[in-house]
PDB file of C-alpha atoms in Angstrom:
ATOM      1  CA  ALA A   1     119.213  77.609 132.374  1.00  0.00           C
ATOM      2  CA  GLU A   2     116.034  75.569 132.061  1.00  0.00           C
ATOM      3  CA  VAL A   3     112.692  76.063 133.771  1.00  0.00           C
ATOM      4  CA  THR A   4     110.565  73.046 132.888  1.00  0.00           C
ATOM      5  CA  GLY A   5     107.752  71.032 134.428  1.00  0.00           C
ATOM      6  CA  ASN A   6     106.762  73.390 137.236  1.00  0.00           C
ATOM      7  CA  ALA A   7     103.560  74.860 138.629  1.00  0.00           C
ATOM      8  CA  ILE A   8     104.397  78.532 139.178  1.00  0.00           C
ATOM      9  CA  LEU A   9     101.839  80.545 141.085  1.00  0.00           C
ATOM     10  CA  HIS A  10     102.390  84.163 142.077  1.00  0.00           C
ATOM     11  CA  ALA A  11     102.961  85.042 145.706  1.00  0.00           C
ATOM     12  CA  PRO A  12     100.804  87.958 146.904  1.00  0.00           C
ATOM     13  CA  ASN A  13     103.453  90.651 146.288  1.00  0.00           C
ATOM     14  CA  CYS A  14     105.196  89.031 143.309  1.00  0.00           C
ATOM     15  CA  THR A  15     104.095  90.156 139.842  1.00  0.00           C
ATOM     16  CA  THR A  16     106.460  87.947 137.816  1.00  0.00           C
ATOM     17  CA  GLY A  17     106.454  84.151 137.654  1.00  0.00           C
ATOM     18  CA  VAL A  18     109.837  83.710 135.927  1.00  0.00           C
ATOM     19  CA  PHE A  19     112.387  86.452 135.219  1.00  0.00           C
ATOM     20  CA  LEU A  20     115.151  85.687 132.712  1.00  0.00           C
ATOM     21  CA  GLY A  21     118.047  88.050 133.267  1.00  0.00           C
ATOM     22  CA  ASN A  22     121.509  87.941 131.697  1.00  0.00           C
ATOM     23  CA  THR A  23     121.101  84.562 129.988  1.00  0.00           C
ATOM     24  CA  ASP A  24     121.843  83.082 126.574  1.00  0.00           C
ATOM     25  CA  GLY A  25     119.491  80.402 125.269  1.00  0.00           C
ATOM     26  CA  ALA A  26     117.480  79.832 128.476  1.00  0.00           C
ATOM     27  CA  LEU A  27     114.494  77.496 128.032  1.00  0.00           C
ATOM     28  CA  VAL A  28     111.071  77.916 129.670  1.00  0.00           C
ATOM     29  CA  GLU A  29     108.547  75.224 128.720  1.00  0.00           C
ATOM     30  CA  ASN A  30     106.011  72.713 130.051  1.00  0.00           C
ATOM     31  CA  ASN A  31     105.123  74.876 133.052  1.00  0.00           C
ATOM     32  CA  ILE A  32     101.777  75.959 134.466  1.00  0.00           C
ATOM     33  CA  PHE A  33     101.680  79.669 135.274  1.00  0.00           C
ATOM     34  CA  GLY A  34      99.117  81.452 137.395  1.00  0.00           C
ATOM     35  CA  ILE A  35      99.100  85.031 136.114  1.00  0.00           C
ATOM     36  CA  ALA A  36      98.732  87.666 138.822  1.00  0.00           C
ATOM     37  CA  ALA A  37      96.264  90.555 138.535  1.00  0.00           C
ATOM     38  CA  THR A  38      99.218  92.715 137.441  1.00  0.00           C
ATOM     39  CA  GLY A  39     102.547  91.729 135.957  1.00  0.00           C
ATOM     40  CA  TYR A  40     103.549  88.885 133.643  1.00  0.00           C
ATOM     41  CA  ALA A  41     104.003  85.124 133.820  1.00  0.00           C
ATOM     42  CA  ILE A  42     107.415  85.376 132.114  1.00  0.00           C
ATOM     43  CA  VAL A  43     109.631  88.459 131.783  1.00  0.00           C
ATOM     44  CA  VAL A  44     112.653  88.273 129.484  1.00  0.00           C
ATOM     45  CA  SER A  45     114.983  91.173 130.314  1.00  0.00           C
ATOM     46  CA  PRO A  46     116.856  93.307 127.748  1.00  0.00           C
ATOM     47  CA  ASP A  47     120.193  91.653 128.609  1.00  0.00           C
ATOM     48  CA  ALA A  48     118.929  88.150 127.726  1.00  0.00           C
ATOM     49  CA  LYS A  49     119.707  86.622 124.316  1.00  0.00           C
ATOM     50  CA  ASN A  50     118.150  83.766 122.346  1.00  0.00           C
ATOM     51  CA  ALA A  51     115.657  82.812 125.076  1.00  0.00           C
ATOM     52  CA  ARG A  52     113.396  79.896 124.157  1.00  0.00           C
ATOM     53  CA  ILE A  53     109.786  80.031 125.313  1.00  0.00           C
ATOM     54  CA  GLY A  54     108.169  76.667 124.553  1.00  0.00           C
ATOM     55  CA  PHE A  55     104.643  75.475 125.285  1.00  0.00           C
ATOM     56  CA  ASN A  56     103.383  76.574 128.687  1.00  0.00           C
ATOM     57  CA  THR A  57      99.906  76.712 130.203  1.00  0.00           C
ATOM     58  CA  TYR A  58      98.727  80.113 131.432  1.00  0.00           C
ATOM     59  CA  GLN A  59      95.811  80.664 133.812  1.00  0.00           C
ATOM     60  CA  PRO A  60      93.802  82.720 133.142  1.00  0.00           C
ATOM     61  CA  THR A  61      94.336  82.499 129.394  1.00  0.00           C
ATOM     62  CA  GLY A  62      94.252  85.396 126.952  1.00  0.00           C
ATOM     63  CA  THR A  63      95.368  88.138 129.338  1.00  0.00           C
ATOM     64  CA  GLY A  64      98.037  89.471 126.981  1.00  0.00           C
ATOM     65  CA  ARG A  65     100.429  89.236 129.931  1.00  0.00           C
ATOM     66  CA  GLU A  66     101.788  85.781 129.299  1.00  0.00           C
ATOM     67  CA  VAL A  67     105.261  86.936 128.193  1.00  0.00           C
ATOM     68  CA  GLN A  68     106.899  90.360 128.300  1.00  0.00           C
ATOM     69  CA  ASP A  69     109.806  90.063 125.877  1.00  0.00           C
ATOM     70  CA  LEU A  70     112.364  92.851 126.138  1.00  0.00           C
ATOM     71  CA  ALA A  71     115.279  90.715 124.940  1.00  0.00           C
ATOM     72  CA  VAL A  72     116.994  90.022 121.611  1.00  0.00           C
ATOM     73  CA  GLY A  73     116.180  86.983 119.482  1.00  0.00           C
ATOM     74  CA  THR A  74     113.594  85.350 121.743  1.00  0.00           C
ATOM     75  CA  LYS A  75     112.109  82.189 120.240  1.00  0.00           C
ATOM     76  CA  GLY A  76     108.486  81.151 120.698  1.00  0.00           C
ATOM     77  CA  VAL A  77     106.912  84.599 121.216  1.00  0.00           C
ATOM     78  CA  LEU A  78     104.508  85.996 118.591  1.00  0.00           C
ATOM     79  CA  LYS A  79     105.259  89.666 117.853  1.00  0.00           C
ATOM     80  CA  ASN A  80     103.242  92.339 116.051  1.00  0.00           C
ATOM     81  CA  ALA A  81     104.929  94.102 113.132  1.00  0.00           C
ATOM     82  CA  THR A  82     105.107  97.899 113.197  1.00  0.00           C
ATOM     83  CA  LEU A  83     104.026  98.804 109.665  1.00  0.00           C
ATOM     84  CA  LEU A  84     105.652 101.605 107.648  1.00  0.00           C
ATOM     85  CA  SER A  85     105.063 103.657 104.489  1.00  0.00           C
ATOM     86  CA  GLY A  86     101.285 103.924 104.839  1.00  0.00           C
ATOM     87  CA  TRP A  87     100.705 100.156 105.094  1.00  0.00           C
ATOM     88  CA  SER A  88      98.211  98.939 107.683  1.00  0.00           C
ATOM     89  CA  ASN A  89      96.532  95.762 108.850  1.00  0.00           C
ATOM     90  CA  VAL A  90      93.378  94.863 106.920  1.00  0.00           C
ATOM     91  CA  ASP A  91      90.295  95.028 109.151  1.00  0.00           C
ATOM     92  CA  GLY A  92      88.830  91.620 109.935  1.00  0.00           C
ATOM     93  CA  LEU A  93      91.914  89.694 108.745  1.00  0.00           C
ATOM     94  CA  GLU A  94      94.982  88.451 110.579  1.00  0.00           C
ATOM     95  CA  GLN A  95      97.324  91.290 111.518  1.00  0.00           C
ATOM     96  CA  ALA A  96     100.971  91.351 110.467  1.00  0.00           C
ATOM     97  CA  ARG A  97     103.045  89.289 112.898  1.00  0.00           C
ATOM     98  CA  PHE A  98     106.205  87.260 113.110  1.00  0.00           C
ATOM     99  CA  ILE A  99     107.614  84.563 115.354  1.00  0.00           C
ATOM    100  CA  LYS A 100     110.928  82.765 115.647  1.00  0.00           C
ATOM    101  CA  GLY A 101     110.301  79.119 116.403  1.00  0.00           C
ATOM    102  CA  LEU A 102     112.430  76.960 118.666  1.00  0.00           C
ATOM    103  CA  ASP A 103     113.940  75.587 115.430  1.00  0.00           C
ATOM    104  CA  GLY A 104     115.299  79.079 114.565  1.00  0.00           C
ATOM    105  CA  VAL A 105     112.907  79.570 111.640  1.00  0.00           C
ATOM    106  CA  VAL A 106     111.183  82.964 111.458  1.00  0.00           C
ATOM    107  CA  ARG A 107     107.630  82.830 110.110  1.00  0.00           C
ATOM    108  CA  LEU A 108     105.610  85.847 108.964  1.00  0.00           C
ATOM    109  CA  SER A 109     101.822  85.927 108.918  1.00  0.00           C
ATOM    110  CA  GLY A 110      99.013  88.358 108.293  1.00  0.00           C
ATOM    111  CA  ILE A 111      97.504  90.439 105.517  1.00  0.00           C
ATOM    112  CA  ILE A 112      98.283  94.129 105.087  1.00  0.00           C
ATOM    113  CA  GLY A 113      97.006  96.737 102.669  1.00  0.00           C
ATOM    114  CA  GLY A 114      96.630 100.362 101.782  1.00  0.00           C
ATOM    115  CA  GLY A 115     100.062 100.864 100.322  1.00  0.00           C
ATOM    116  CA  THR A 116     101.072 101.816  96.815  1.00  0.00           C
ATOM    117  CA  VAL A 117     103.500  99.504  95.092  1.00  0.00           C
ATOM    118  CA  THR A 118     106.777 101.262  94.433  1.00  0.00           C
ATOM    119  CA  PHE A 119     110.018  99.342  94.042  1.00  0.00           C
ATOM    120  CA  GLY A 120     111.653  98.942  97.450  1.00  0.00           C
ATOM    121  CA  THR A 121     108.822 100.323  99.593  1.00  0.00           C
ATOM    122  CA  GLU A 122     109.500  99.413 103.225  1.00  0.00           C
ATOM    123  CA  LEU A 123     106.713  97.405 104.857  1.00  0.00           C
ATOM    124  CA  PHE A 124     108.261  96.903 108.320  1.00  0.00           C
ATOM    125  CA  ALA A 125     111.544  96.043 110.045  1.00  0.00           C
ATOM    126  CA  LEU A 126     112.467  92.825 111.818  1.00  0.00           C
ATOM    127  CA  PRO A 127     114.500  93.251 115.022  1.00  0.00           C
ATOM    128  CA  GLY A 128     117.878  91.652 115.746  1.00  0.00           C
ATOM    129  CA  GLY A 129     117.669  87.889 116.017  1.00  0.00           C
ATOM    130  CA  PHE A 130     114.784  87.762 113.510  1.00  0.00           C
ATOM    131  CA  ARG A 131     116.774  88.700 110.414  1.00  0.00           C
ATOM    132  CA  PRO A 132     118.085  86.430 107.656  1.00  0.00           C
ATOM    133  CA  LYS A 133     121.846  86.100 107.305  1.00  0.00           C
ATOM    134  CA  ASN A 134     121.604  87.090 103.631  1.00  0.00           C
ATOM    135  CA  ARG A 135     119.020  88.802 101.409  1.00  0.00           C
ATOM    136  CA  GLN A 136     115.924  86.622 100.794  1.00  0.00           C
ATOM    137  CA  PHE A 137     113.145  86.827  98.156  1.00  0.00           C
ATOM    138  CA  PHE A 138     109.592  85.489  98.480  1.00  0.00           C
ATOM    139  CA  SER A 139     106.596  85.271  96.193  1.00  0.00           C
ATOM    140  CA  THR A 140     103.160  86.000  97.631  1.00  0.00           C
ATOM    141  CA  TYR A 141      99.800  87.366  96.523  1.00  0.00           C
ATOM    142  CA  GLY A 142      98.375  90.837  96.238  1.00  0.00           C
ATOM    143  CA  PHE A 143      94.817  91.994  95.586  1.00  0.00           C
ATOM    144  CA  THR A 144      94.417  95.345  93.835  1.00  0.00           C
ATOM    145  CA  SER A 145      91.866  98.091  94.286  1.00  0.00           C
ATOM    146  CA  GLY A 146      90.699  97.137  90.787  1.00  0.00           C
ATOM    147  CA  GLY A 147      89.718  93.646  91.973  1.00  0.00           C
ATOM    148  CA  ALA A 148      92.605  91.703  90.423  1.00  0.00           C
ATOM    149  CA  TYR A 149      94.844  89.126  92.077  1.00  0.00           C
ATOM    150  CA  VAL A 150      98.529  89.646  91.315  1.00  0.00           C
ATOM    151  CA  THR A 151     101.817  88.066  92.269  1.00  0.00           C
ATOM    152  CA  ALA A 152     103.926  90.150  94.608  1.00  0.00           C
ATOM    153  CA  VAL A 153     107.612  89.806  95.454  1.00  0.00           C
ATOM    154  CA  ILE A 154     108.812  90.494  98.984  1.00  0.00           C
ATOM    155  CA  ARG A 155     112.487  91.033  99.783  1.00  0.00           C
ATOM    156  CA  ILE A 156     113.947  90.758 103.281  1.00  0.00           C
ATOM    157  CA  ASP A 157     117.434  92.158 103.712  1.00  0.00           C
ATOM    158  CA  ALA A 158     120.057  91.178 106.289  1.00  0.00           C
ATOM    159  CA  ASP A 159     119.319  94.464 108.134  1.00  0.00           C
ATOM    160  CA  GLY A 160     115.742  93.214 108.744  1.00  0.00           C
ATOM    161  CA  ILE A 161     113.920  95.579 106.366  1.00  0.00           C
ATOM    162  CA  VAL A 162     110.956  93.854 104.707  1.00  0.00           C
ATOM    163  CA  ARG A 163     110.176  95.436 101.318  1.00  0.00           C
ATOM    164  CA  ILE A 164     107.805  94.940  98.426  1.00  0.00           C
ATOM    165  CA  ILE A 165     109.793  95.066  95.203  1.00  0.00           C
ATOM    166  CA  ASN A 166     107.279  94.005  92.547  1.00  0.00           C
ATOM    167  CA  SER A 167     103.606  93.312  92.026  1.00  0.00           C
ATOM    168  CA  SER A 168     103.099  91.839  88.527  1.00  0.00           C
ATOM    169  CA  GLY A 169     103.896  95.218  87.003  1.00  0.00           C
ATOM    170  CA  VAL A 170     100.855  96.780  88.712  1.00  0.00           C
ATOM    171  CA  ALA A 171     101.319 100.216  90.247  1.00  0.00           C
ATOM    172  CA  ALA A 172      97.788 100.339  91.682  1.00  0.00           C
ATOM    173  CA  ALA A 173      97.196 100.343  95.406  1.00  0.00           C
ATOM    174  CA  LEU A 174      97.042  96.927  96.988  1.00  0.00           C
ATOM    175  CA  VAL A 175      94.090  96.439  99.292  1.00  0.00           C
ATOM    176  CA  GLU A 176      95.632  93.118 100.374  1.00  0.00           C
ATOM    177  CA  LEU A 177      99.207  91.845 100.487  1.00  0.00           C
ATOM    178  CA  GLY A 178      99.686  88.393 102.000  1.00  0.00           C
ATOM    179  CA  LEU A 179     102.582  87.655 104.330  1.00  0.00           C
ATOM    180  CA  CYS A 180     101.582  84.093 105.237  1.00  0.00           C
ATOM    181  CA  GLY A 181     103.968  81.360 104.174  1.00  0.00           C
ATOM    182  CA  ILE A 182     107.086  83.535 104.283  1.00  0.00           C
ATOM    183  CA  SER A 183     109.729  81.789 106.400  1.00  0.00           C
ATOM    184  CA  PHE A 184     113.510  81.648 106.680  1.00  0.00           C
ATOM    185  CA  LEU A 185     116.235  80.570 109.093  1.00  0.00           C
ATOM    186  CA  ALA A 186     117.582  83.368 111.308  1.00  0.00           C
ATOM    187  CA  PRO A 187     120.868  82.889 113.173  1.00  0.00           C
ATOM    188  CA  ASP A 188     121.071  83.358 116.926  1.00  0.00           C
ATOM    189  CA  VAL A 189     122.323  86.666 118.254  1.00  0.00           C
ATOM    190  CA  VAL A 190     125.958  86.525 119.363  1.00  0.00           C
TER     191      VAL A 190
END
């Protein structure tokens, strides 16, 4: 299914512009949505798979109700990571997020901190459809409580667990751990 090139304005008693139900790979892009006072412009239901949300215009902008994604493997929707093991977002910096682009590449972003570096410490988990097919390793930066920049190694397993496995031999707390630049291809959900 494709929903493209439309102006979609809410009727008085309708709180959803487009509802994607039991679909696989539906595309919604190049539309203009008028967001109602309640509800969402686009709702992707739990029984949808691999939905693709491309560029759309939302009016008013910045409501936080552009897309309600309840599905598996949706592409084009920025998601917040739920941090684990004492890690948290660093105030004033970009929070930990991830997105699966229309090209199938998952990109992480944000800067987290507050966690102690222990081999295999879980940072957060990626949901189905956002996981690599095989274990992946990435090099990034860390900034210690002692004021030193270090190299950190992030591992993402096929089960979606994102872990820190090394930080230049430093066991001190990291006040910053960068996630920007980490990207990998994730297969569609079958």
